[in-house]
Short mmCIF file of C-alpha atoms in Angstrom, two decimals:
data_model
loop_
_atom_site.label_atom_id
_atom_site.label_comp_id
_atom_site.label_asym_id
_atom_site.label_seq_id
_atom_site.Cartn_x
_atom_site.Cartn_y
_atom_site.Cartn_z
CA MET A 890 57.52 109.06 -60.44
CA LYS A 891 54.15 108.07 -58.99
CA ILE A 892 51.37 106.44 -61.00
CA LYS A 893 47.91 107.74 -60.21
CA TYR A 894 45.79 105.04 -58.68
CA TYR A 895 42.04 104.51 -58.34
CA LEU A 896 41.04 102.97 -55.07
CA MET A 897 37.87 103.49 -53.13
CA SER A 898 37.09 101.86 -49.88
CA ILE A 899 33.63 103.12 -49.24
CA ALA A 900 33.67 102.00 -45.67
CA MET A 901 37.29 102.25 -44.63
CA VAL A 902 39.82 103.65 -47.13
CA THR A 903 42.91 102.84 -45.16
CA ALA A 904 41.98 99.22 -44.54
CA ALA A 905 41.03 98.65 -48.17
CA LEU A 906 44.42 99.80 -49.43
CA THR A 907 46.25 97.07 -47.56
CA GLY A 908 47.27 94.24 -49.84
CA PHE A 909 46.81 96.07 -53.10
CA THR A 910 50.26 97.91 -53.31
CA SER A 911 53.40 97.12 -55.32
CA CYS A 912 56.77 98.53 -54.23
CA SER A 913 59.98 99.17 -56.18
CA ASP A 914 63.36 100.49 -55.18
CA ASP A 915 62.62 103.79 -56.96
CA ASP A 916 59.00 104.61 -56.21
CA ASP A 917 55.89 103.36 -54.36
CA VAL A 918 53.45 102.26 -57.09
CA ILE A 919 49.76 101.62 -56.24
CA VAL A 920 47.75 99.91 -58.98
CA ALA A 921 43.98 99.50 -59.30
CA PRO A 922 42.96 95.83 -58.81
CA ASP A 923 42.03 93.71 -61.83
CA GLU A 924 38.50 93.23 -60.50
CA LEU A 925 36.27 94.52 -57.77
CA GLN A 926 37.18 92.99 -54.46
CA LEU A 927 35.09 92.30 -51.38
CA PRO A 928 36.06 90.89 -47.99
CA ASP A 929 32.83 88.84 -48.13
CA GLU A 930 30.84 87.46 -51.04
CA SER A 931 27.42 88.06 -49.44
CA ILE A 932 25.49 90.63 -47.45
CA ARG A 933 22.33 90.50 -45.30
CA VAL A 934 19.51 93.01 -45.66
CA ARG A 935 16.45 93.20 -43.46
CA ILE A 936 13.07 94.06 -44.98
CA GLY A 937 11.88 97.61 -44.30
CA ASP A 938 12.87 101.14 -45.38
CA GLU A 939 14.65 101.77 -42.12
CA TYR A 940 16.85 98.69 -42.71
CA ARG A 941 18.06 99.51 -46.23
CA LEU A 942 21.80 99.02 -46.62
CA PRO A 943 23.76 101.97 -48.11
CA ILE A 944 26.04 100.90 -50.96
CA ALA A 945 28.68 103.09 -49.33
CA THR A 946 28.83 100.79 -46.32
CA ILE A 947 29.81 97.75 -48.39
CA PRO A 948 33.59 97.22 -48.05
CA LEU A 949 34.55 97.47 -51.72
CA ALA A 950 37.88 97.89 -53.53
CA GLY A 951 37.73 99.07 -57.14
CA ALA A 952 38.17 101.95 -59.54
CA GLY A 953 35.47 104.16 -58.07
CA GLU A 954 32.25 105.61 -59.53
CA TYR A 955 30.26 102.59 -58.48
CA SER A 956 26.87 101.62 -59.82
CA ALA A 957 24.63 98.65 -59.07
CA TYR A 958 21.59 96.73 -60.31
CA SER A 959 19.58 93.75 -59.02
CA LEU A 960 19.41 90.29 -60.56
CA SER A 961 16.52 89.35 -58.24
CA PRO A 962 14.17 92.34 -58.23
CA GLU A 963 11.39 90.38 -56.53
CA ILE A 964 13.67 89.75 -53.55
CA CYS A 965 15.96 92.76 -53.42
CA GLY A 966 16.55 95.95 -55.36
CA ILE A 967 18.73 99.06 -55.69
CA GLU A 968 17.11 102.31 -54.56
CA THR A 969 18.52 105.84 -54.91
CA ASP A 970 17.31 108.72 -52.75
CA GLU A 971 16.92 112.29 -53.94
CA ASP A 972 20.32 113.13 -52.55
CA GLY A 973 21.88 110.45 -54.78
CA VAL A 974 22.63 107.93 -52.04
CA MET A 975 22.22 104.36 -53.27
CA TYR A 976 20.83 101.53 -51.09
CA VAL A 977 20.25 97.81 -51.24
CA ALA A 978 16.61 97.23 -50.23
CA GLY A 979 15.01 93.94 -49.20
CA TYR A 980 11.51 93.12 -50.44
CA LYS A 981 10.91 89.42 -49.78
CA ASN A 982 12.47 86.71 -47.63
CA GLY A 983 14.96 84.69 -49.60
CA THR A 984 18.34 84.85 -51.30
CA GLY A 985 18.92 87.10 -54.31
CA SER A 986 21.87 88.87 -55.83
CA ILE A 987 23.04 92.26 -57.08
CA VAL A 988 25.83 93.28 -59.46
CA LEU A 989 28.25 96.13 -58.66
CA SER A 990 30.42 97.81 -61.29
CA ASP A 991 33.15 100.49 -61.19
CA ALA A 992 34.57 103.13 -63.54
CA ALA A 993 37.01 100.60 -64.99
CA GLY A 994 34.18 98.37 -66.19
CA LYS A 995 34.79 95.73 -63.58
CA TYR A 996 31.79 93.80 -62.24
CA LYS A 997 31.13 91.85 -59.07
CA ARG A 998 28.13 89.74 -58.19
CA ILE A 999 27.11 89.74 -54.54
CA SER A 1000 24.66 87.35 -52.84
CA VAL A 1001 21.99 89.14 -50.82
CA ALA A 1002 20.17 87.32 -48.00
CA VAL A 1003 16.90 89.13 -47.33
CA TYR A 1004 15.16 88.53 -44.02
CA THR A 1005 12.39 89.87 -41.81
CA THR A 1006 13.73 89.41 -38.31
CA ASP A 1007 16.90 88.68 -36.40
CA GLU A 1008 15.07 86.57 -33.85
CA MET A 1009 12.53 83.82 -34.43
CA GLN A 1010 9.51 83.69 -32.16
CA LEU A 1011 6.63 81.29 -31.56
CA ASN A 1012 3.26 82.22 -30.13
CA TYR A 1013 3.99 79.82 -27.25
CA LYS A 1014 7.18 78.61 -25.59
CA THR A 1015 5.70 75.58 -23.82
CA LEU A 1016 3.10 73.02 -24.89
CA LYS A 1017 1.47 70.80 -22.30
CA LEU A 1018 -0.74 68.09 -23.72
CA THR A 1019 -2.60 65.16 -22.20
CA THR A 1020 -4.13 62.11 -23.85
CA GLN A 1021 -5.83 58.93 -22.82
CA LEU A 1022 -3.27 56.20 -22.30
CA GLY A 1023 -2.09 54.87 -25.63
CA LYS A 1024 -4.00 57.45 -27.66
CA SER A 1025 -2.72 60.49 -29.55
CA ASN A 1026 -3.47 64.20 -29.36
CA LEU A 1027 -3.00 66.46 -32.39
CA VAL A 1028 -2.05 70.11 -31.80
CA ASN A 1029 -2.32 72.77 -34.53
CA ALA A 1030 -2.36 75.94 -32.39
CA VAL A 1031 1.40 76.59 -32.23
CA GLY A 1032 3.08 78.62 -34.95
CA VAL A 1033 5.82 81.08 -35.88
CA THR A 1034 4.97 84.72 -35.14
CA ALA A 1035 8.33 86.14 -36.27
CA GLY A 1036 10.63 84.44 -38.75
CA ASN A 1037 11.99 84.47 -42.24
CA GLY A 1038 10.06 81.69 -43.95
CA GLY A 1039 11.29 78.41 -45.36
CA TYR A 1040 10.57 76.71 -42.07
CA GLU A 1041 11.62 73.25 -41.01
CA ALA A 1042 10.91 71.51 -37.69
CA ALA A 1043 12.41 68.55 -35.84
CA SER A 1044 11.75 66.78 -32.55
CA ASN A 1045 14.42 65.35 -30.27
CA ASP A 1046 12.02 62.58 -29.16
CA ASP A 1047 10.54 60.05 -31.60
CA ARG A 1048 7.39 59.89 -29.50
CA ILE A 1049 6.65 63.50 -30.43
CA THR A 1050 6.13 63.95 -34.17
CA VAL A 1051 6.03 67.33 -35.87
CA SER A 1052 5.55 68.87 -39.28
CA VAL A 1053 5.50 72.54 -40.26
CA ASN A 1054 4.04 74.62 -43.06
CA ALA A 1055 7.17 76.00 -44.73
CA GLU A 1056 5.47 79.30 -45.56
CA SER A 1057 3.08 80.02 -42.67
CA GLY A 1058 5.14 78.39 -39.91
CA VAL A 1059 2.07 76.63 -38.43
CA LEU A 1060 3.13 73.45 -36.62
CA SER A 1061 1.28 70.13 -36.48
CA ILE A 1062 2.34 68.22 -33.38
CA MET A 1063 1.22 64.75 -32.32
CA ALA A 1064 2.09 62.75 -29.23
CA GLU A 1065 0.74 59.73 -27.36
CA ALA A 1066 0.64 59.43 -23.60
CA GLU A 1067 2.51 56.67 -21.81
CA ALA A 1068 2.29 55.38 -18.26
CA GLN A 1069 5.00 57.85 -17.24
CA PRO A 1070 5.09 61.53 -18.32
CA TYR A 1071 7.87 62.57 -20.69
CA ASN A 1072 9.28 65.79 -22.15
CA GLY A 1073 10.72 66.72 -25.52
CA VAL A 1074 11.93 69.72 -27.50
CA ILE A 1075 10.81 70.77 -30.97
CA THR A 1076 13.25 73.01 -32.84
CA VAL A 1077 12.00 75.23 -35.67
CA THR A 1078 14.53 76.57 -38.18
CA ASP A 1079 13.98 79.22 -40.86
CA GLN A 1080 15.74 79.58 -44.19
CA THR A 1081 18.29 82.02 -42.74
CA GLY A 1082 19.35 79.55 -40.06
CA LEU A 1083 17.54 81.15 -37.13
CA THR A 1084 16.09 78.67 -34.63
CA VAL A 1085 13.57 78.66 -31.81
CA ASP A 1086 12.61 75.87 -29.38
CA LEU A 1087 9.24 74.67 -28.13
CA ASN A 1088 9.22 72.63 -24.91
CA VAL A 1089 6.66 69.82 -25.00
CA GLU A 1090 5.31 68.01 -21.93
CA VAL A 1091 3.20 64.87 -22.48
CA SER A 1092 1.24 63.04 -19.80
CA GLU A 1093 -1.74 60.76 -19.32
CA SER A 1094 -5.08 62.50 -19.01
CA THR A 1095 -6.89 62.27 -15.68
CA ASP A 1096 -9.56 64.88 -16.49
CA ARG A 1097 -13.16 63.67 -16.64
CA VAL A 1098 -16.53 65.35 -16.95
CA LYS A 1099 -19.91 63.71 -16.58
CA ILE A 1100 -22.61 64.54 -19.08
CA GLY A 1101 -25.06 67.17 -17.84
CA SER A 1102 -25.27 70.87 -17.01
CA ASP A 1103 -25.16 70.22 -13.28
CA THR A 1104 -21.95 68.14 -13.54
CA LYS A 1105 -19.81 70.50 -15.62
CA ALA A 1106 -16.14 70.76 -14.66
CA LEU A 1107 -14.27 73.98 -13.78
CA LEU A 1108 -11.28 74.70 -16.04
CA ASP A 1109 -8.01 75.71 -14.42
CA ILE A 1110 -7.77 79.29 -15.69
CA ASP A 1111 -6.57 82.23 -13.58
CA PRO A 1112 -7.73 85.58 -15.04
CA ALA A 1113 -5.15 87.30 -12.84
CA LEU A 1114 -2.43 85.88 -15.11
CA GLY A 1115 -3.70 87.94 -18.04
CA GLU A 1116 -5.58 87.32 -21.25
CA TYR A 1117 -6.38 83.79 -22.25
CA THR A 1118 -8.05 81.83 -25.03
CA VAL A 1119 -10.08 78.68 -24.53
CA GLU A 1120 -11.74 76.45 -27.10
CA CYS A 1121 -13.29 73.01 -27.22
CA LEU A 1122 -11.92 71.37 -30.36
CA THR A 1123 -14.50 68.56 -30.29
CA PRO A 1124 -17.91 70.28 -29.93
CA GLN A 1125 -19.70 66.99 -30.56
CA TYR A 1126 -18.58 65.84 -27.12
CA ALA A 1127 -18.46 69.00 -24.98
CA GLU A 1128 -18.82 72.77 -24.94
CA ILE A 1129 -17.26 75.69 -23.05
CA VAL A 1130 -19.52 77.56 -20.61
CA THR A 1131 -18.56 80.88 -18.98
CA GLU A 1132 -20.20 82.08 -15.78
CA GLY A 1133 -18.74 85.36 -14.53
CA ASP A 1134 -14.99 84.89 -14.28
CA LYS A 1135 -15.36 81.10 -14.17
CA VAL A 1136 -14.95 78.89 -17.24
CA TYR A 1137 -16.39 75.37 -17.37
CA ILE A 1138 -16.49 72.40 -19.70
CA GLU A 1139 -19.90 70.76 -20.02
CA GLY A 1140 -20.20 67.21 -21.32
CA LYS A 1141 -22.64 66.56 -24.14
CA ALA A 1142 -21.92 63.01 -25.41
CA ASN A 1143 -19.75 60.05 -24.49
CA GLY A 1144 -16.26 60.39 -25.93
CA ALA A 1145 -12.94 62.18 -25.59
CA ALA A 1146 -13.15 65.98 -25.67
CA SER A 1147 -10.09 68.07 -26.54
CA VAL A 1148 -9.78 71.50 -24.89
CA SER A 1149 -7.19 74.12 -25.89
CA ILE A 1150 -6.22 76.75 -23.30
CA GLY A 1151 -3.65 79.41 -24.18
CA GLN A 1152 -2.36 81.87 -21.62
CA GLY A 1153 0.95 83.72 -21.62
CA ASP A 1154 3.75 81.56 -23.01
CA VAL A 1155 1.96 78.28 -22.30
CA LEU A 1156 -0.52 76.35 -24.42
CA ARG A 1157 -2.38 73.47 -22.79
CA GLN A 1158 -4.27 71.01 -24.95
CA LEU A 1159 -6.10 68.72 -22.56
CA THR A 1160 -8.17 65.58 -23.11
CA TYR A 1161 -11.34 65.21 -21.06
CA SER A 1162 -13.16 61.90 -20.84
CA VAL A 1163 -16.86 62.67 -21.22
CA TYR A 1164 -18.93 59.94 -19.64
CA THR A 1165 -22.32 58.72 -18.50
CA THR A 1166 -21.16 56.23 -15.90
CA ASP A 1167 -18.15 56.03 -13.61
CA VAL A 1168 -17.79 52.25 -13.94
CA LEU A 1169 -17.61 49.75 -16.78
CA THR A 1170 -19.56 46.59 -16.01
CA LEU A 1171 -19.73 43.27 -17.89
CA ASN A 1172 -22.31 40.52 -17.48
CA GLU A 1173 -19.49 37.97 -17.03
CA THR A 1174 -15.99 38.32 -15.66
CA SER A 1175 -14.75 34.78 -16.38
CA PHE A 1176 -15.16 32.06 -19.01
CA ASN A 1177 -14.05 28.45 -19.29
CA PHE A 1178 -13.35 26.86 -22.66
CA GLU A 1179 -12.71 23.16 -23.25
CA THR A 1180 -11.84 22.24 -26.83
CA PRO A 1181 -10.22 19.32 -28.62
CA LEU A 1182 -6.45 19.72 -28.54
CA GLY A 1183 -5.38 22.51 -30.93
CA LEU A 1184 -8.93 23.33 -31.98
CA SER A 1185 -10.87 26.51 -31.33
CA SER A 1186 -14.17 27.30 -29.71
CA SER A 1187 -16.09 30.58 -29.71
CA SER A 1188 -18.65 32.32 -27.54
CA ASN A 1189 -20.51 35.62 -27.72
CA ASP A 1190 -22.24 35.29 -24.36
CA CYS A 1191 -20.30 38.19 -22.80
CA HIS A 1192 -21.43 41.80 -23.19
CA VAL A 1193 -21.17 45.21 -21.58
CA VAL A 1194 -23.96 45.94 -19.11
CA LEU A 1195 -22.95 49.50 -18.25
CA GLY A 1196 -20.44 51.69 -20.09
CA ASN A 1197 -19.88 54.77 -22.21
CA GLY A 1198 -19.67 53.25 -25.70
CA GLY A 1199 -16.78 53.23 -28.14
CA TYR A 1200 -15.66 49.83 -26.87
CA THR A 1201 -12.42 48.05 -27.75
CA VAL A 1202 -10.98 44.77 -26.46
CA THR A 1203 -7.46 43.35 -26.20
CA SER A 1204 -6.03 39.98 -25.18
CA ASP A 1205 -2.76 39.19 -23.41
CA ASN A 1206 -2.50 35.76 -25.10
CA ALA A 1207 -2.40 35.09 -28.85
CA LYS A 1208 -4.35 31.83 -28.39
CA VAL A 1209 -7.37 33.78 -27.20
CA THR A 1210 -8.73 36.39 -29.59
CA ALA A 1211 -11.71 38.66 -29.12
CA THR A 1212 -13.74 41.24 -30.99
CA ILE A 1213 -16.35 43.61 -29.63
CA ASN A 1214 -19.19 45.60 -31.11
CA SER A 1215 -18.12 49.17 -30.35
CA THR A 1216 -21.74 50.25 -29.85
CA THR A 1217 -23.53 47.30 -28.23
CA GLY A 1218 -20.54 45.96 -26.32
CA VAL A 1219 -21.15 42.31 -27.34
CA VAL A 1220 -17.86 40.41 -27.05
CA THR A 1221 -17.01 37.43 -29.28
CA ILE A 1222 -14.28 35.27 -27.77
CA THR A 1223 -12.37 32.54 -29.63
CA ALA A 1224 -10.00 30.26 -27.70
CA THR A 1225 -7.60 27.60 -28.98
CA SER A 1226 -6.47 24.89 -26.59
CA GLY A 1227 -2.92 23.64 -26.05
CA LYS A 1228 -1.71 20.53 -24.30
CA ASP A 1229 -1.37 22.49 -21.03
CA PRO A 1230 -4.19 24.51 -19.44
CA TYR A 1231 -3.74 28.28 -19.41
CA THR A 1232 -5.58 31.49 -18.53
CA ALA A 1233 -5.77 34.63 -20.63
CA VAL A 1234 -7.04 38.06 -19.66
CA LEU A 1235 -9.21 40.15 -21.96
CA THR A 1236 -9.46 43.88 -21.30
CA VAL A 1237 -12.49 45.83 -22.47
CA THR A 1238 -12.04 49.62 -22.69
CA ASP A 1239 -14.66 52.27 -23.39
CA CYS A 1240 -14.22 55.65 -25.06
CA THR A 1241 -13.52 57.37 -21.73
CA GLY A 1242 -10.75 54.97 -20.74
CA LEU A 1243 -12.75 52.90 -18.23
CA THR A 1244 -11.74 49.23 -18.27
CA ALA A 1245 -13.09 45.85 -17.21
CA THR A 1246 -11.46 42.43 -17.53
CA ILE A 1247 -12.57 38.92 -18.45
CA SER A 1248 -10.56 35.91 -17.26
CA VAL A 1249 -10.57 33.12 -19.88
CA THR A 1250 -9.42 29.65 -18.79
CA VAL A 1251 -8.71 27.18 -21.61
CA THR A 1252 -8.22 23.43 -21.27
CA CYS A 1253 -8.03 20.70 -23.86
CA THR A 1254 -9.74 17.40 -24.34
CA PHE A 1255 -8.39 14.52 -26.41
CA ASP A 1256 -11.83 13.75 -27.79
CA PRO A 1257 -11.37 14.62 -31.45
CA PHE A 1258 -14.98 15.50 -32.21
CA THR A 1259 -17.49 17.39 -30.11
CA ASP A 1260 -21.17 16.51 -30.00
CA SER A 1261 -21.88 19.43 -32.33
CA ASP A 1262 -19.24 18.15 -34.77
CA ILE A 1263 -20.89 14.73 -34.85
CA ALA A 1264 -24.32 16.28 -35.33
CA MET A 1265 -23.00 18.37 -38.21
CA LEU A 1266 -21.51 15.32 -39.96
CA MET A 1267 -24.61 13.23 -39.44
CA ALA A 1268 -26.68 15.96 -41.12
CA LYS A 1269 -24.52 16.31 -44.26
CA THR A 1270 -26.61 16.28 -47.43
CA ASN A 1271 -23.74 15.93 -49.92
CA HIS A 1272 -20.74 13.73 -50.43
CA GLU A 1273 -17.72 15.17 -48.67
CA THR A 1274 -14.14 14.23 -47.88
CA TYR A 1275 -12.00 16.25 -45.51
CA ILE A 1276 -8.55 16.03 -43.99
CA LYS A 1277 -6.69 18.50 -41.81
CA SER A 1278 -3.31 17.88 -40.24
CA ASN A 1279 -0.38 19.98 -39.07
CA GLN A 1280 0.92 19.69 -42.66
CA PHE A 1281 -2.09 20.55 -44.82
CA SER A 1282 -5.86 20.69 -45.10
CA GLU A 1283 -8.10 19.70 -48.00
CA THR A 1284 -11.84 19.54 -48.46
CA CYS A 1285 -13.60 18.01 -51.45
CA ASN A 1286 -17.37 17.80 -51.79
CA ILE A 1287 -20.20 17.49 -54.33
CA ASP A 1288 -19.19 14.02 -55.51
CA CYS A 1289 -15.58 15.10 -55.06
CA LYS A 1290 -15.73 17.12 -58.27
CA GLY A 1291 -14.21 20.58 -58.46
CA SER A 1292 -10.73 19.45 -57.46
CA GLY A 1293 -9.98 17.79 -60.80
CA TRP A 1294 -11.19 14.34 -59.77
CA ASN A 1295 -14.03 14.24 -62.27
CA TYR A 1296 -13.49 10.61 -63.32
CA GLY A 1297 -12.93 8.99 -59.98
CA SER A 1298 -15.28 6.69 -58.14
CA TRP A 1299 -16.35 5.62 -54.69
CA THR A 1300 -14.95 2.46 -53.17
CA ASP A 1301 -16.34 0.56 -50.20
CA LYS A 1302 -14.80 -2.91 -50.39
CA SER A 1303 -13.11 -5.70 -48.50
CA ASN A 1304 -9.45 -6.43 -49.11
CA SER A 1305 -7.68 -9.81 -49.14
CA ASP A 1306 -5.50 -8.86 -46.17
CA GLY A 1307 -8.48 -8.50 -43.80
CA THR A 1308 -8.84 -4.75 -44.19
CA HIS A 1309 -11.62 -2.63 -45.66
CA THR A 1310 -11.27 0.45 -47.90
CA PHE A 1311 -13.82 3.28 -47.90
CA GLY A 1312 -13.53 6.53 -49.88
CA TRP A 1313 -13.04 8.17 -53.25
CA TRP A 1314 -10.09 7.85 -55.64
CA GLU A 1315 -9.21 9.04 -59.14
CA PRO A 1316 -6.83 6.45 -60.64
CA ASN A 1317 -6.59 8.03 -64.11
CA TYR A 1318 -4.17 10.68 -65.34
CA GLY A 1319 -1.21 9.26 -63.48
CA ASP A 1320 -3.14 8.25 -60.38
CA TYR A 1321 -4.49 11.73 -59.65
CA GLY A 1322 -5.42 11.16 -56.03
CA GLY A 1323 -8.25 11.18 -53.53
CA HIS A 1324 -9.25 10.28 -49.98
CA TYR A 1325 -9.94 6.94 -48.36
CA ILE A 1326 -9.69 5.20 -45.00
CA ILE A 1327 -8.31 1.68 -44.55
CA TYR A 1328 -9.60 -0.09 -41.42
CA PRO A 1329 -10.21 -3.65 -40.18
CA GLU A 1330 -12.86 -5.64 -42.02
CA GLY A 1331 -16.01 -6.20 -39.94
CA THR A 1332 -15.67 -3.06 -37.80
CA ALA A 1333 -18.96 -2.41 -36.05
CA LEU A 1334 -20.78 0.94 -35.87
CA ASN A 1335 -19.39 3.41 -33.27
CA THR A 1336 -16.33 1.24 -32.59
CA GLU A 1337 -12.88 2.82 -32.46
CA VAL A 1338 -10.24 0.97 -34.49
CA ALA A 1339 -6.71 1.60 -35.73
CA ALA A 1340 -6.90 2.99 -39.25
CA THR A 1341 -4.96 4.72 -42.01
CA TYR A 1342 -6.17 7.86 -43.78
CA ARG A 1343 -4.69 7.85 -47.29
CA PHE A 1344 -4.67 11.18 -49.10
CA LYS A 1345 -3.17 12.45 -52.34
CA TYR A 1346 -3.76 15.92 -53.69
CA SER A 1347 -2.90 15.51 -57.38
CA SER A 1348 -0.74 13.56 -59.78
CA GLY A 1349 2.94 14.07 -59.16
CA ARG A 1350 2.29 14.84 -55.50
CA PRO A 1351 3.16 12.47 -52.64
CA VAL A 1352 0.67 10.08 -51.10
CA TYR A 1353 0.11 10.62 -47.38
CA ASN A 1354 -0.61 7.58 -45.22
CA LEU A 1355 -1.66 9.03 -41.88
CA GLU A 1356 -1.90 6.51 -39.07
CA GLY A 1357 -4.54 7.02 -36.41
CA THR A 1358 -7.94 5.94 -35.14
CA ALA A 1359 -11.23 5.74 -37.01
CA LYS A 1360 -14.90 5.14 -36.26
CA ILE A 1361 -18.00 4.56 -38.38
CA ILE A 1362 -20.67 6.86 -36.94
CA ARG A 1363 -23.37 6.19 -39.55
CA ASP A 1364 -24.02 3.40 -42.04
CA ASP A 1365 -27.57 3.00 -43.29
CA ASN A 1366 -29.50 3.17 -46.55
CA VAL A 1367 -29.10 6.98 -46.64
CA ALA A 1368 -25.42 7.58 -45.94
CA LYS A 1369 -22.17 6.21 -44.61
CA VAL A 1370 -20.08 8.53 -42.44
CA MET A 1371 -16.65 7.69 -41.08
CA ILE A 1372 -14.35 9.83 -38.95
CA TRP A 1373 -10.57 9.59 -38.43
CA TRP A 1374 -8.16 11.29 -36.01
CA ASN A 1375 -4.61 11.35 -34.70
CA VAL A 1376 -3.50 13.07 -31.48
CA ASP A 1377 -0.28 15.00 -32.18
CA MET A 1378 1.19 16.09 -28.84
CA GLU A 1379 4.36 17.53 -30.39
CA ASN A 1380 2.42 20.03 -32.49
CA GLU A 1381 -0.34 20.41 -29.88
CA CYS A 1382 -3.16 19.50 -32.23
CA ILE A 1383 -5.48 16.71 -33.30
CA ASN A 1384 -5.27 15.79 -36.97
CA ARG A 1385 -8.81 15.03 -38.15
CA GLY A 1386 -10.61 13.81 -41.21
CA TRP A 1387 -13.90 12.39 -42.35
CA ILE A 1388 -15.58 10.87 -45.36
CA VAL A 1389 -19.30 11.27 -46.05
CA ARG A 1390 -20.97 9.26 -48.82
CA LYS A 1391 -24.62 9.78 -49.63
CA LYS A 1392 -26.11 6.51 -50.92
#
């Protein structure tokens, strides 16, 4: 005999029967499945009444008399029309679920992906942006106009950075111009896996506008191509002026003005250099520095004569550093000599990208102390000891106290071996240390002699005996001042020290 079976394929009865039959030699027996069965564990539903999905169209195998309810009513729900037809309706982008049951009390949970559109769209397909060389431009005018939320964005070029608001789909794009133009692609993905691309073109800005109403620049906009939008994003520097069907940018203050022009599928965000003068002029274009080997010298005699403000300065050699007052244009240059002469180039740039260069030639002298150094030492009003070498530097003043040598004393004495010792030493607490110079007895004022600078930092530390040359530059009833030096060609420096004792 035949056993009555319950099987309902709401979409396709014949197809649903396949695979759920059991045959015997006597009769064909068809049995209801143990649970509801689906060919797929998820469905997609688009938001909108016209896109509701009839329950009857879900391929379902079960015992019939199906009912359903939603586990995610904020995302999707079950709606029944007056004629009794049940639907799955989407309310909000996201993933929810519903439960279906049949007459046999079997249940099946189904994932429901709710979406707004089958095709993502941006308000623009191409972004063209320009910046001053080495400077960035930030774009916030590109966004998703059709999508399903949960947005992510990625760039295929590290030089183009992007972030996206996951809910609104507004993109923040930043890029910096290089000497050569380059292109990249930004891909935006929504939570349903849809994607859309934005082509990005980056190049150096060549647009300039001089301050004044009679020097405004015409923007490249063709009304014949349809509607357009134009905005100056930096009103402190420029403004947009319309005259008939012509659109201009008028410069107001020195700086970099950003102009956004949207027309059709293309957004252009352009950088205009707003300027007062077409040239950047300095009072000097070259400088010569001569310093003791390895020592530095500074000058602030260079300044901008004519420019547009917002000044910066760079150097092509680490031994020459420079700073500049961004408003006044005064340049402070510091150069350190090496054993070989060299030339460095400083580049001053203003806010509009104009540049001017300063050639800095640096040579060394093997004179350890300049005239200003000697004058400084001769004018000292306190005791002071100082040593600086390629290994260390140490200064101790005010009677040499403050470094732990509170119980030391000055020495200025003849030795039995024909030498003389001058300096400060703390012999207590394990021979704590100090500074003194050992030189030939009877050395006359301003006479160079071979000498040893002995230095120890603290007890337990090594004693340094630095060989070199010394000279007494002052010895009267007010003070005694002695200098010491050693030319170190290997490390390209002059090790120097001095001892000043006020009498």
